[in-house]
PDB file of C-alpha atoms in Angstrom:
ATOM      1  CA  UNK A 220     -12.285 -76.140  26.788  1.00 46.00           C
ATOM      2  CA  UNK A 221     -12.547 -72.569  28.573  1.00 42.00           C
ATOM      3  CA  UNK A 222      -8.846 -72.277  29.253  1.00 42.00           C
ATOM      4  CA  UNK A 223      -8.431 -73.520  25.178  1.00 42.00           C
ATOM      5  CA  UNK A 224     -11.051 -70.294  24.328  1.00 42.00           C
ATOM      6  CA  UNK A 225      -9.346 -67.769  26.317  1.00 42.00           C
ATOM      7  CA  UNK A 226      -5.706 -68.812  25.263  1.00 40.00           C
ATOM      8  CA  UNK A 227      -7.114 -68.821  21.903  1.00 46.00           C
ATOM      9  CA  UNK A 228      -8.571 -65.125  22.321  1.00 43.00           C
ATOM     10  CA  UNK A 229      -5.028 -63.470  24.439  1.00 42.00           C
ATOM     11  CA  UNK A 230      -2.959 -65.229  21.301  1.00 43.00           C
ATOM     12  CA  UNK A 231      -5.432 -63.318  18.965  1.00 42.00           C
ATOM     13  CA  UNK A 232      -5.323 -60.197  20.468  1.00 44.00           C
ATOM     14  CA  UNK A 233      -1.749 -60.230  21.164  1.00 47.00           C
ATOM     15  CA  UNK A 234      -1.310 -60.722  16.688  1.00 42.00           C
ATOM     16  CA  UNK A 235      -3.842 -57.721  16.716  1.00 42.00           C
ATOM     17  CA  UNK A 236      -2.069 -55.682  18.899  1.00 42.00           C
ATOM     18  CA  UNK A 237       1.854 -56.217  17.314  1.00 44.00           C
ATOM     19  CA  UNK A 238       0.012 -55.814  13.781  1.00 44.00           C
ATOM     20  CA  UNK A 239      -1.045 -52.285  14.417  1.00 46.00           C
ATOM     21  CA  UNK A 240       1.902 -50.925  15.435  1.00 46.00           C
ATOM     22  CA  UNK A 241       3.849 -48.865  12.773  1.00 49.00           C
ATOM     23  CA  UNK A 242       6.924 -50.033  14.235  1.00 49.00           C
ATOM     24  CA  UNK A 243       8.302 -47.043  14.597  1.00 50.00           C
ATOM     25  CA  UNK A 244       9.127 -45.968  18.268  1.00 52.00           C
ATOM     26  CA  UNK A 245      10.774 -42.803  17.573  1.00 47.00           C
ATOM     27  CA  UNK A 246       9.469 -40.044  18.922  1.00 46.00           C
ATOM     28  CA  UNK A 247       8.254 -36.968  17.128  1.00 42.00           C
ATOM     29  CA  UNK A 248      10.602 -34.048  17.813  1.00 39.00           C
ATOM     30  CA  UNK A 249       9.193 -30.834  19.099  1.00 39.00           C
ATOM     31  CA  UNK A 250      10.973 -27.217  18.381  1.00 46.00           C
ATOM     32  CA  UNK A 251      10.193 -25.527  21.465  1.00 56.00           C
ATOM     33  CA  UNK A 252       9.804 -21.550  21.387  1.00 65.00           C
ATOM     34  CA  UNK A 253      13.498 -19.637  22.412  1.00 73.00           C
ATOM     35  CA  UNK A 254      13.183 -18.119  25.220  1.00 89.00           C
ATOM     36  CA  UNK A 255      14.408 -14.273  24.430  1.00 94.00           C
ATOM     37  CA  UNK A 256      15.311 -11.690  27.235  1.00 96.00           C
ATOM     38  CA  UNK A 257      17.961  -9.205  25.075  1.00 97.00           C
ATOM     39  CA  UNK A 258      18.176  -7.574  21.726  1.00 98.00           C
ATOM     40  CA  UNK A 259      21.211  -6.025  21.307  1.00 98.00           C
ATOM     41  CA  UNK A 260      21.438  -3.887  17.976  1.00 98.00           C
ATOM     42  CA  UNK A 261      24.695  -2.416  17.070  1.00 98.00           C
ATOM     43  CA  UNK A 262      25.157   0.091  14.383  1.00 98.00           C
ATOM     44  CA  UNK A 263      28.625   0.401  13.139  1.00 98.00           C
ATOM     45  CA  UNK A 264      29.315   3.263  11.043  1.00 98.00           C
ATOM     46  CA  UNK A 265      30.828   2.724   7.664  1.00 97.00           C
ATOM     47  CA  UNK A 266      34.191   4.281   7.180  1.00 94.00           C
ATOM     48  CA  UNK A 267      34.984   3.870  10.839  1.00 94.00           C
ATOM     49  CA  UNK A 268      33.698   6.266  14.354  1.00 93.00           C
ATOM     50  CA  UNK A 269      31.446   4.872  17.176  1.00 96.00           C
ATOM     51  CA  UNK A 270      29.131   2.355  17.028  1.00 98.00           C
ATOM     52  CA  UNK A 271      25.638   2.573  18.447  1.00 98.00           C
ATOM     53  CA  UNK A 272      24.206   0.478  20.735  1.00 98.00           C
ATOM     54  CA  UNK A 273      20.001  -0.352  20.663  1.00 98.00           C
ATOM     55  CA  UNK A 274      19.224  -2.744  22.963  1.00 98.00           C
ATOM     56  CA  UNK A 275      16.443  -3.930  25.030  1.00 97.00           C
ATOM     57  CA  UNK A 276      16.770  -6.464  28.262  1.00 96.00           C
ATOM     58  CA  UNK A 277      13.392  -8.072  29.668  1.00 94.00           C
ATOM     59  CA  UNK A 278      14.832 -10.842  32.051  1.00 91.00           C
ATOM     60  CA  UNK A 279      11.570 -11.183  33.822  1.00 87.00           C
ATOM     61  CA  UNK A 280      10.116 -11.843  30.821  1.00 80.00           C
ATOM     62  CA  UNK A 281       6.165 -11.288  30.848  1.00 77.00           C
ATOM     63  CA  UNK A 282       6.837 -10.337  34.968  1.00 81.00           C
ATOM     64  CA  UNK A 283       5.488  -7.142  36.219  1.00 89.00           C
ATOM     65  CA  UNK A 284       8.580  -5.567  35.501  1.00 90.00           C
ATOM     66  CA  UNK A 285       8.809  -3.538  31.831  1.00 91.00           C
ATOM     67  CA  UNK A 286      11.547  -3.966  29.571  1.00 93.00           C
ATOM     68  CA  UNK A 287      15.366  -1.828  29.918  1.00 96.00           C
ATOM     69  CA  UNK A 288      15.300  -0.355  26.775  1.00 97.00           C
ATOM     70  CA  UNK A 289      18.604   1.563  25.989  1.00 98.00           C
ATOM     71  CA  UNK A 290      19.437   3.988  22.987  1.00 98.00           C
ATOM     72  CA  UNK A 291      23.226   4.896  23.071  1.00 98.00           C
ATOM     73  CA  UNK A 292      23.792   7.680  21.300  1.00 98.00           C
ATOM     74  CA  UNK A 293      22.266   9.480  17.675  1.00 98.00           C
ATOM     75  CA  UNK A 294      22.636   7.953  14.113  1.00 98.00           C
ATOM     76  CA  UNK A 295      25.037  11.143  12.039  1.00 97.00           C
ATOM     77  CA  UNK A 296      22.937  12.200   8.940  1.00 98.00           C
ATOM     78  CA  UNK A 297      24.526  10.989   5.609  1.00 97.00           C
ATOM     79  CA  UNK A 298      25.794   8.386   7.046  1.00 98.00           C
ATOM     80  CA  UNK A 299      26.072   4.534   6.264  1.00 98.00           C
ATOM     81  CA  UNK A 300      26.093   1.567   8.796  1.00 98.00           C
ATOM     82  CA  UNK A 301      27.036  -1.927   9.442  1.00 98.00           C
ATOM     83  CA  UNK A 302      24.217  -3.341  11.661  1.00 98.00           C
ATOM     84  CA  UNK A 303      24.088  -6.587  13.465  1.00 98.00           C
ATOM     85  CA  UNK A 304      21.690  -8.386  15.428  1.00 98.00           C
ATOM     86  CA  UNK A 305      22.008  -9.971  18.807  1.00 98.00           C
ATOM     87  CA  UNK A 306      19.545 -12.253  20.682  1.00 98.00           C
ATOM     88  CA  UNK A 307      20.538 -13.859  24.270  1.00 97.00           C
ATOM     89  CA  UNK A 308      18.351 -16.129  26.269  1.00 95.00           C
ATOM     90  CA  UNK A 309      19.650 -14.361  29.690  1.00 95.00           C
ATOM     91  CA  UNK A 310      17.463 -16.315  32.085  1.00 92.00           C
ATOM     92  CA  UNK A 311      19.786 -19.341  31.808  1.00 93.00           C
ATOM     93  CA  UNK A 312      23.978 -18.979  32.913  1.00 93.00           C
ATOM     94  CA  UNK A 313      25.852 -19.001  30.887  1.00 96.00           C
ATOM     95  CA  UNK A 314      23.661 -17.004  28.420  1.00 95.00           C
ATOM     96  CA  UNK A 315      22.374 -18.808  25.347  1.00 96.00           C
ATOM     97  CA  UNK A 316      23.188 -16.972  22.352  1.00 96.00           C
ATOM     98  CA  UNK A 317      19.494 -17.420  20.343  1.00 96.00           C
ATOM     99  CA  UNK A 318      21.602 -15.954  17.138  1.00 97.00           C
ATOM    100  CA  UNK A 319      23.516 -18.950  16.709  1.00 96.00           C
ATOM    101  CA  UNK A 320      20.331 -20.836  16.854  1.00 95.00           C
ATOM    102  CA  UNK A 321      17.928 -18.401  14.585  1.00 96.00           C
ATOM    103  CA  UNK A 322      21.086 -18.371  11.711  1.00 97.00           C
ATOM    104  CA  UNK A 323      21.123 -22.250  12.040  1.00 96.00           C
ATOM    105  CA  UNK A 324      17.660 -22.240  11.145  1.00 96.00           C
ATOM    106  CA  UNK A 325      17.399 -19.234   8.914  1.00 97.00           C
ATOM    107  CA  UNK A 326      15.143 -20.796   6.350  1.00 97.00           C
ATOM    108  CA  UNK A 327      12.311 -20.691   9.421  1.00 97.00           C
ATOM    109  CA  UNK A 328      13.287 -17.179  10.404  1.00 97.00           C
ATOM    110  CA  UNK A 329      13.190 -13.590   9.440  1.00 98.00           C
ATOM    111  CA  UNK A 330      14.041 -10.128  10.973  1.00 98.00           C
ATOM    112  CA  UNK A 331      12.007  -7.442   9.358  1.00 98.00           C
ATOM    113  CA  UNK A 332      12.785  -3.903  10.441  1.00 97.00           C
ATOM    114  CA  UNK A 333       9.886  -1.385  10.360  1.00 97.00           C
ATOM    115  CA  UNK A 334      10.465   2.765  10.115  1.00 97.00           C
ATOM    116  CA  UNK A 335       7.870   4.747  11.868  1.00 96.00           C
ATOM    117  CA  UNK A 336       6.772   7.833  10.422  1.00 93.00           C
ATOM    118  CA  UNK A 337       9.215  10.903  10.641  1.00 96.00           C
ATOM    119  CA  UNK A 338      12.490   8.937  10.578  1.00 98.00           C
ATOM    120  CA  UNK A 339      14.370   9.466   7.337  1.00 98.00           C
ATOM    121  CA  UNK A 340      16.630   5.970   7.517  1.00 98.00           C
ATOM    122  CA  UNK A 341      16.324   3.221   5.411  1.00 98.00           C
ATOM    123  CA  UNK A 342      17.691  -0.402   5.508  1.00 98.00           C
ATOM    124  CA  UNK A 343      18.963  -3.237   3.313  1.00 98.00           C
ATOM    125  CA  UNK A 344      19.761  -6.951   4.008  1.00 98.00           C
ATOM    126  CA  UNK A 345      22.825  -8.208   4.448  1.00 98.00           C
ATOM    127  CA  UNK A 346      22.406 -12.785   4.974  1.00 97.00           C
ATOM    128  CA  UNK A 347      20.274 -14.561   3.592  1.00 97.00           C
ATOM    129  CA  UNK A 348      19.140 -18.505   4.144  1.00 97.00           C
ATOM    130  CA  UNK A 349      19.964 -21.068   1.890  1.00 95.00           C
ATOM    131  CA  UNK A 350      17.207 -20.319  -0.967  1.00 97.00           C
ATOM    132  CA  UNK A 351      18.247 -16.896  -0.599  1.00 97.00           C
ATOM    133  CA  UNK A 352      15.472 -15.106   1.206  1.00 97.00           C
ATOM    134  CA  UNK A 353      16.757 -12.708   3.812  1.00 98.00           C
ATOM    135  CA  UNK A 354      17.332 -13.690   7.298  1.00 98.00           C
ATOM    136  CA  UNK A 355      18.581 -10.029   8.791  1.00 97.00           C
ATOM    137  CA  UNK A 356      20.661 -10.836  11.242  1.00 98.00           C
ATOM    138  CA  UNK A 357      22.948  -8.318   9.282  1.00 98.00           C
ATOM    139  CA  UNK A 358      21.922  -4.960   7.931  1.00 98.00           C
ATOM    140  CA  UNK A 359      22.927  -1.355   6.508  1.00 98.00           C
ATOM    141  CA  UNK A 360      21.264   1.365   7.869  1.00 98.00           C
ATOM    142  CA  UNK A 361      21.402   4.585   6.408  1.00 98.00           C
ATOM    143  CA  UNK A 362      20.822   7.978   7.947  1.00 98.00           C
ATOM    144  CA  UNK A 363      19.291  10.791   5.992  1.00 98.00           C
ATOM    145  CA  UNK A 364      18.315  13.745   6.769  1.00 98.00           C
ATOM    146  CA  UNK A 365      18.069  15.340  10.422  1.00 98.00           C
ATOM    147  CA  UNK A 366      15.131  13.620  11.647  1.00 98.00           C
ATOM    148  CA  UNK A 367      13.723  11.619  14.625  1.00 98.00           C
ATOM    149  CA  UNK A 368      11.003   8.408  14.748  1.00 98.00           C
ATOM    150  CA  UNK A 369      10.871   4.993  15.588  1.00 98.00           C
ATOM    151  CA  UNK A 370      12.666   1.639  14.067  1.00 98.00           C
ATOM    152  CA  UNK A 371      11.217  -1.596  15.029  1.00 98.00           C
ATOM    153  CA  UNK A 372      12.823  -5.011  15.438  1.00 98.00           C
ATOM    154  CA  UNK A 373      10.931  -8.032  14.841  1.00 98.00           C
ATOM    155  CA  UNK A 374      11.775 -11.692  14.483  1.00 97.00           C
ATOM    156  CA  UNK A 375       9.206 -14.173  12.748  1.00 97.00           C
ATOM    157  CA  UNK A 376       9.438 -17.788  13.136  1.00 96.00           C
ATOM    158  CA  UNK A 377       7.988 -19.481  10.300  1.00 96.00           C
ATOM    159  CA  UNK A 378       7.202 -17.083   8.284  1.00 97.00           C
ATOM    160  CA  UNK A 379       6.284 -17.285   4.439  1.00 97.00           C
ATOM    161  CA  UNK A 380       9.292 -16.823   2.327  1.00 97.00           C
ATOM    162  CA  UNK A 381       9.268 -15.000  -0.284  1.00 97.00           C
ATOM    163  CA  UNK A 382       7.443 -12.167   0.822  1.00 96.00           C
ATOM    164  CA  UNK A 383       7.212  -8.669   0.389  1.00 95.00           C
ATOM    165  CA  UNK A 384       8.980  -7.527   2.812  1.00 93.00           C
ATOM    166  CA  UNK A 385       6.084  -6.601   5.174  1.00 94.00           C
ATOM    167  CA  UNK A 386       4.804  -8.302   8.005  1.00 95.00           C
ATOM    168  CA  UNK A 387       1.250  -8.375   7.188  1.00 95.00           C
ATOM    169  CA  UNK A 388       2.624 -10.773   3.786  1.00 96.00           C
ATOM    170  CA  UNK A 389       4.860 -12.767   6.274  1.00 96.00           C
ATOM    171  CA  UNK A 390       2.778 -14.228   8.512  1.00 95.00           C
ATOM    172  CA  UNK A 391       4.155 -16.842  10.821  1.00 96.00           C
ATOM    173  CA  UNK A 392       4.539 -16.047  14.677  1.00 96.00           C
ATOM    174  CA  UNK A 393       6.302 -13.170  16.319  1.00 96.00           C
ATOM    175  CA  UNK A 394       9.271 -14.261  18.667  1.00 95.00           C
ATOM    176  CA  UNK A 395      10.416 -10.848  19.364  1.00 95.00           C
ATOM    177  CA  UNK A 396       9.571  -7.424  18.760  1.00 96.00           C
ATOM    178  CA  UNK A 397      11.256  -4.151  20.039  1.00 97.00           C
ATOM    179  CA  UNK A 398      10.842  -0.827  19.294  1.00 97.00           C
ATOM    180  CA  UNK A 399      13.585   1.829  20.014  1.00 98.00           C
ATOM    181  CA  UNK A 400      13.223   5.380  19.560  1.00 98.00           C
ATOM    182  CA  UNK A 401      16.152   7.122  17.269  1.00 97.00           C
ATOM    183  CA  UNK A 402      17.545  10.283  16.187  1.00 98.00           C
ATOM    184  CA  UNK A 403      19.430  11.222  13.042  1.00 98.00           C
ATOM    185  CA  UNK A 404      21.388  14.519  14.066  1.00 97.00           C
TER     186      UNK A 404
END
């Protein structure tokens, strides 16, 4: 009668057990953080003459060693540019372009680009995602008057879209921000 009982229970428990599953196995997909170690910014004047170069390289990431942040030349006054953005995973060889990987998913990503005080530039967006929110990958910067300042770089993930424009209306998380230190001659 015992071995009857506990038969009885292990058939029970085995129904229980297959009737609570959901059935599905799959497992839930994570979207791990990109790993960022360059920003390369270049700024292609309109009309043709040399492109500038902003970029910053931290392949130590949050090591003891700061960031290589490079500058190379001035921005011309009056003048319009074709900007592009850049962003390698350099910790890995070959180098993971991030780009390819932020444009993919451009409906969870924004670049917003912030003028510090005393800089007379101003920029526009150039891509946008699929709803037509910017993404900012591509730019125009223009120069205005002689002038010097700082322009900041910074990517959200998951930010709110629409917004303003701002980052405080954004939200979301910061993957990358970089602040470079111009001249308009």
């Amino acid at each position: 009668m015992k071995k009857k009982t506990i038969l009885s229970a292990l058939f029970l428990a085995g129904i229980l057990f297959t009737g609570c599953s959901n059935g599905d196995d799959t497992p839930i997909a994570v979207n791990e953080e990109e790993v960022i170690t360059t920003l390369t910014v270049t700024l292609s004047p309109v009309g043709g003459g040399t492109a500038i170069t902003l970029q910053t390289r931290d392949l130590d990431g949050d090591g003891p060693n700061a960031p290589e942040v490079t500058v190379s030349g001035n921005l011309a006054a009056g003048t319009q540019y074709n900007g592009s953005l850049s962003v390698l995973n350099e910790t890995v060889t070959p180098a993971e372009n991030i780009t390819e990987e932020v444009e993919g998913e451009s409906a969870e990503h924004q670049f917003f680009y912030t003028v510090g005080s005393g800089l007379d530039v101003s920029t526009a967006y150039e891509n946008f995602d699929g709803n037509g929110n910017p993404l900012g990958t591509e730019f125009t910067l223009t120069a205005g008057a002689v002038s010097s300042g700082t322009l900041t770089f910074t990517l959200r993930h998951e930010p709110k879209k629409p917004n303003d424009g701002s980052l405080a209306d954004a939200g979301g998380e910061t993957d990358l921000a970089a602040t470079f230190n111009i001249a308009v001659e």
